[in-house]
Amino acid sequence: MSQKVLSFLVLPFLLLVHSHAIRAQRSLDNTLKLLNKETVPYIQPENLQPNDSIVLLDARELGEFEVSHLKDAVWVGNSDFDPDKVLQTLPQKEQAIVVYCSIGVRSEDIGEKLQELGYTNVKNLYGGIFEWKNKNRTVYNSQGMETDSVHAFNRLWGRLLKNGIKVYQP
């Protein structure tokens, strides 16, 4: 097959794949612009290098956390969020904290609560665990083992998770 014919066949395929990736990202961007107020500064997944000086807080429900979470993340929940427990666990209000959820909406709510408690170095993981996994970053199950499974919350939100195995039931 000639190179010209091959280019004619491959180019539309590459454009389709590229436009799908752009639409997916635009959908996440639009969703966050619609639902968030950006009261908690974002940190992009590629800029987050978890280490001992950063505390990762998971603002999803416990069943979601048990399917998978970022390494060494601490579950604080959303509907079960307990400010007193956080204050006891993290007494230093200058502590670097990154809070995340599925895409970054519930984590903004929890981030705002942390700011109200006096925490001064709180960031919201842009795109949450979905974008983390979409960027091929590693997640861990409740046994501490690497997994490809991510709780997709529901089928509507699950469309934003492009990589990994979508789980809808804990």
mmCIF file of C-alpha atoms in Angstrom:
data_model
loop_
_atom_site.group_PDB
_atom_site.id
_atom_site.type_symbol
_atom_site.label_atom_id
_atom_site.label_comp_id
_atom_site.label_asym_id
_atom_site.label_seq_id
_atom_site.Cartn_x
_atom_site.Cartn_y
_atom_site.Cartn_z
ATOM 1 C CA MET A 1 0.000 0.000 0.000
ATOM 2 C CA SER A 2 1.388 3.383 -0.891
ATOM 3 C CA GLN A 3 2.263 5.913 1.767
ATOM 4 C CA LYS A 4 -0.307 8.325 0.332
ATOM 5 C CA VAL A 5 -3.139 5.793 0.634
ATOM 6 C CA LEU A 6 -1.996 4.794 4.111
ATOM 7 C CA SER A 7 -1.982 8.461 5.197
ATOM 8 C CA PHE A 8 -5.484 8.857 3.764
ATOM 9 C CA LEU A 9 -6.706 5.954 5.899
ATOM 10 C CA VAL A 10 -4.798 6.680 9.110
ATOM 11 C CA LEU A 11 -5.238 10.451 9.319
ATOM 12 C CA PRO A 12 -9.038 10.400 9.882
ATOM 13 C CA PHE A 13 -8.592 7.775 12.588
ATOM 14 C CA LEU A 14 -5.965 9.867 14.397
ATOM 15 C CA LEU A 15 -8.150 12.969 14.150
ATOM 16 C CA LEU A 16 -11.105 11.050 15.608
ATOM 17 C CA VAL A 17 -9.053 9.789 18.565
ATOM 18 C CA HIS A 18 -7.580 13.242 19.194
ATOM 19 C CA SER A 19 -10.983 14.998 19.030
ATOM 20 C CA HIS A 20 -12.459 12.442 21.454
ATOM 21 C CA ALA A 21 -9.692 13.180 23.978
ATOM 22 C CA ILE A 22 -10.226 16.925 23.589
ATOM 23 C CA ARG A 23 -14.016 16.579 24.048
ATOM 24 C CA ALA A 24 -13.531 14.477 27.179
ATOM 25 C CA GLN A 25 -11.168 17.054 28.693
ATOM 26 C CA ARG A 26 -13.447 19.909 27.658
ATOM 27 C CA SER A 27 -16.360 18.081 29.298
ATOM 28 C CA LEU A 28 -14.428 17.830 32.577
ATOM 29 C CA ASP A 29 -13.334 21.462 32.323
ATOM 30 C CA ASN A 30 -16.903 22.614 31.620
ATOM 31 C CA THR A 31 -18.320 20.502 34.443
ATOM 32 C CA LEU A 32 -15.877 21.957 36.966
ATOM 33 C CA LYS A 33 -16.485 25.519 35.744
ATOM 34 C CA LEU A 34 -20.217 24.961 36.125
ATOM 35 C CA LEU A 35 -20.160 23.305 39.557
ATOM 36 C CA ASN A 36 -17.140 24.821 41.334
ATOM 37 C CA LYS A 37 -16.448 28.344 42.532
ATOM 38 C CA GLU A 38 -12.662 27.802 42.600
ATOM 39 C CA THR A 39 -12.559 28.873 46.242
ATOM 40 C CA VAL A 40 -9.926 26.199 46.860
ATOM 41 C CA PRO A 41 -6.902 26.465 44.534
ATOM 42 C CA TYR A 42 -6.440 23.569 42.153
ATOM 43 C CA ILE A 43 -3.374 21.424 41.797
ATOM 44 C CA GLN A 44 -3.052 19.519 38.522
ATOM 45 C CA PRO A 45 -2.426 15.755 38.791
ATOM 46 C CA GLU A 46 0.873 16.064 36.932
ATOM 47 C CA ASN A 47 2.053 18.647 39.494
ATOM 48 C CA LEU A 48 1.248 16.515 42.526
ATOM 49 C CA GLN A 49 4.129 14.394 43.732
ATOM 50 C CA PRO A 50 2.844 12.757 46.922
ATOM 51 C CA ASN A 51 5.397 12.708 49.716
ATOM 52 C CA ASP A 52 5.567 12.771 53.498
ATOM 53 C CA SER A 53 5.062 16.534 53.656
ATOM 54 C CA ILE A 54 1.691 16.437 51.844
ATOM 55 C CA VAL A 55 -1.448 14.996 53.413
ATOM 56 C CA LEU A 56 -3.904 13.553 50.910
ATOM 57 C CA LEU A 57 -7.535 13.639 52.031
ATOM 58 C CA ASP A 58 -10.197 11.625 50.221
ATOM 59 C CA ALA A 59 -13.600 13.378 50.280
ATOM 60 C CA ARG A 60 -15.614 10.532 48.771
ATOM 61 C CA GLU A 61 -17.871 8.073 50.532
ATOM 62 C CA LEU A 62 -16.213 5.127 52.281
ATOM 63 C CA GLY A 63 -17.327 2.578 49.674
ATOM 64 C CA GLU A 64 -15.690 4.647 46.925
ATOM 65 C CA PHE A 65 -12.472 4.950 48.952
ATOM 66 C CA GLU A 66 -12.365 1.192 49.547
ATOM 67 C CA VAL A 67 -12.486 0.471 45.791
ATOM 68 C CA SER A 68 -9.431 2.648 45.237
ATOM 69 C CA HIS A 69 -7.664 5.755 46.450
ATOM 70 C CA LEU A 70 -4.382 7.606 46.110
ATOM 71 C CA LYS A 71 -1.467 6.076 47.999
ATOM 72 C CA ASP A 72 -1.480 6.913 51.728
ATOM 73 C CA ALA A 73 -4.667 8.987 51.402
ATOM 74 C CA VAL A 74 -6.720 9.531 54.538
ATOM 75 C CA TRP A 75 -10.459 9.082 54.203
ATOM 76 C CA VAL A 76 -12.434 12.038 55.584
ATOM 77 C CA GLY A 77 -15.630 11.446 53.641
ATOM 78 C CA ASN A 78 -18.171 13.980 52.589
ATOM 79 C CA SER A 79 -21.493 13.371 54.289
ATOM 80 C CA ASP A 80 -19.552 11.877 57.241
ATOM 81 C CA PHE A 81 -16.952 14.672 57.391
ATOM 82 C CA ASP A 82 -15.995 15.250 61.043
ATOM 83 C CA PRO A 83 -14.204 18.576 61.640
ATOM 84 C CA ASP A 84 -13.168 17.588 65.174
ATOM 85 C CA LYS A 85 -11.485 14.412 63.922
ATOM 86 C CA VAL A 86 -9.569 16.398 61.300
ATOM 87 C CA LEU A 87 -8.455 18.963 63.888
ATOM 88 C CA GLN A 88 -7.184 16.159 66.132
ATOM 89 C CA THR A 89 -5.463 14.323 63.282
ATOM 90 C CA LEU A 90 -3.926 17.432 61.651
ATOM 91 C CA PRO A 91 -3.102 19.912 64.413
ATOM 92 C CA GLN A 92 -0.707 21.982 62.249
ATOM 93 C CA LYS A 93 -2.881 24.392 60.274
ATOM 94 C CA GLU A 94 -0.031 25.194 57.838
ATOM 95 C CA GLN A 95 0.191 21.531 56.794
ATOM 96 C CA ALA A 96 0.148 21.025 53.007
ATOM 97 C CA ILE A 97 -3.158 19.310 52.238
ATOM 98 C CA VAL A 98 -4.513 18.061 48.927
ATOM 99 C CA VAL A 99 -8.152 17.032 49.020
ATOM 100 C CA TYR A 100 -9.772 15.024 46.232
ATOM 101 C CA CYS A 101 -12.971 13.226 45.279
ATOM 102 C CA SER A 102 -14.186 11.758 41.974
ATOM 103 C CA ILE A 103 -13.780 14.910 39.856
ATOM 104 C CA GLY A 104 -13.179 17.781 42.288
ATOM 105 C CA VAL A 105 -16.630 19.022 43.332
ATOM 106 C CA ARG A 106 -17.104 17.380 46.738
ATOM 107 C CA SER A 107 -13.423 18.005 47.483
ATOM 108 C CA GLU A 108 -13.971 21.737 46.955
ATOM 109 C CA ASP A 109 -16.730 21.606 49.589
ATOM 110 C CA ILE A 110 -14.450 19.811 52.041
ATOM 111 C CA GLY A 111 -11.579 22.162 51.142
ATOM 112 C CA GLU A 112 -13.782 25.128 52.037
ATOM 113 C CA LYS A 113 -14.592 23.506 55.392
ATOM 114 C CA LEU A 114 -10.873 23.002 56.008
ATOM 115 C CA GLN A 115 -10.236 26.668 55.213
ATOM 116 C CA GLU A 116 -13.012 27.646 57.648
ATOM 117 C CA LEU A 117 -11.218 25.545 60.287
ATOM 118 C CA GLY A 118 -8.110 27.670 59.705
ATOM 119 C CA TYR A 119 -6.047 25.471 57.400
ATOM 120 C CA THR A 120 -3.990 27.738 55.161
ATOM 121 C CA ASN A 121 -2.362 25.402 52.625
ATOM 122 C CA VAL A 122 -5.273 23.481 51.082
ATOM 123 C CA LYS A 123 -5.436 22.483 47.416
ATOM 124 C CA ASN A 124 -8.112 20.685 45.389
ATOM 125 C CA LEU A 125 -6.903 17.951 43.007
ATOM 126 C CA TYR A 126 -8.145 19.061 39.594
ATOM 127 C CA GLY A 127 -10.347 16.357 38.101
ATOM 128 C CA GLY A 128 -10.054 14.239 41.249
ATOM 129 C CA ILE A 129 -9.236 10.559 41.159
ATOM 130 C CA PHE A 130 -10.787 10.322 37.661
ATOM 131 C CA GLU A 131 -8.259 12.701 36.143
ATOM 132 C CA TRP A 132 -5.494 11.120 38.240
ATOM 133 C CA LYS A 133 -6.315 7.743 36.682
ATOM 134 C CA ASN A 134 -6.910 9.303 33.236
ATOM 135 C CA LYS A 135 -3.292 10.534 33.428
ATOM 136 C CA ASN A 136 -2.211 6.926 34.076
ATOM 137 C CA ARG A 137 -1.347 7.558 37.703
ATOM 138 C CA THR A 138 -1.545 4.679 40.196
ATOM 139 C CA VAL A 139 -4.403 4.013 42.607
ATOM 140 C CA TYR A 140 -4.591 1.458 45.415
ATOM 141 C CA ASN A 141 -7.334 -0.758 46.801
ATOM 142 C CA SER A 142 -8.250 -1.247 50.460
ATOM 143 C CA GLN A 143 -5.518 -3.911 50.794
ATOM 144 C CA GLY A 144 -2.860 -1.446 49.624
ATOM 145 C CA MET A 145 -2.416 -3.180 46.271
ATOM 146 C CA GLU A 146 -2.264 -1.363 42.938
ATOM 147 C CA THR A 147 -5.551 -1.589 41.053
ATOM 148 C CA ASP A 148 -7.141 -0.355 37.854
ATOM 149 C CA SER A 149 -10.577 -0.160 39.491
ATOM 150 C CA VAL A 150 -12.081 3.219 40.291
ATOM 151 C CA HIS A 151 -15.517 3.810 41.779
ATOM 152 C CA ALA A 152 -17.230 5.775 39.012
ATOM 153 C CA PHE A 153 -19.960 7.168 41.338
ATOM 154 C CA ASN A 154 -22.699 6.699 38.726
ATOM 155 C CA ARG A 155 -23.023 6.223 34.969
ATOM 156 C CA LEU A 156 -23.310 9.965 34.268
ATOM 157 C CA TRP A 157 -20.114 10.876 36.140
ATOM 158 C CA GLY A 158 -18.456 7.666 34.997
ATOM 159 C CA ARG A 159 -18.277 9.052 31.448
ATOM 160 C CA LEU A 160 -15.455 11.309 32.676
ATOM 161 C CA LEU A 161 -13.336 8.320 33.707
ATOM 162 C CA LYS A 162 -11.479 7.243 30.548
ATOM 163 C CA ASN A 163 -8.843 4.890 31.999
ATOM 164 C CA GLY A 164 -9.316 2.058 34.420
ATOM 165 C CA ILE A 165 -12.149 -0.264 35.340
ATOM 166 C CA LYS A 166 -15.366 1.508 36.322
ATOM 167 C CA VAL A 167 -16.988 0.176 39.485
ATOM 168 C CA TYR A 168 -20.488 1.282 40.403
ATOM 169 C CA GLN A 169 -21.119 -0.812 43.501
ATOM 170 C CA PRO A 170 -18.706 -1.028 46.436
#
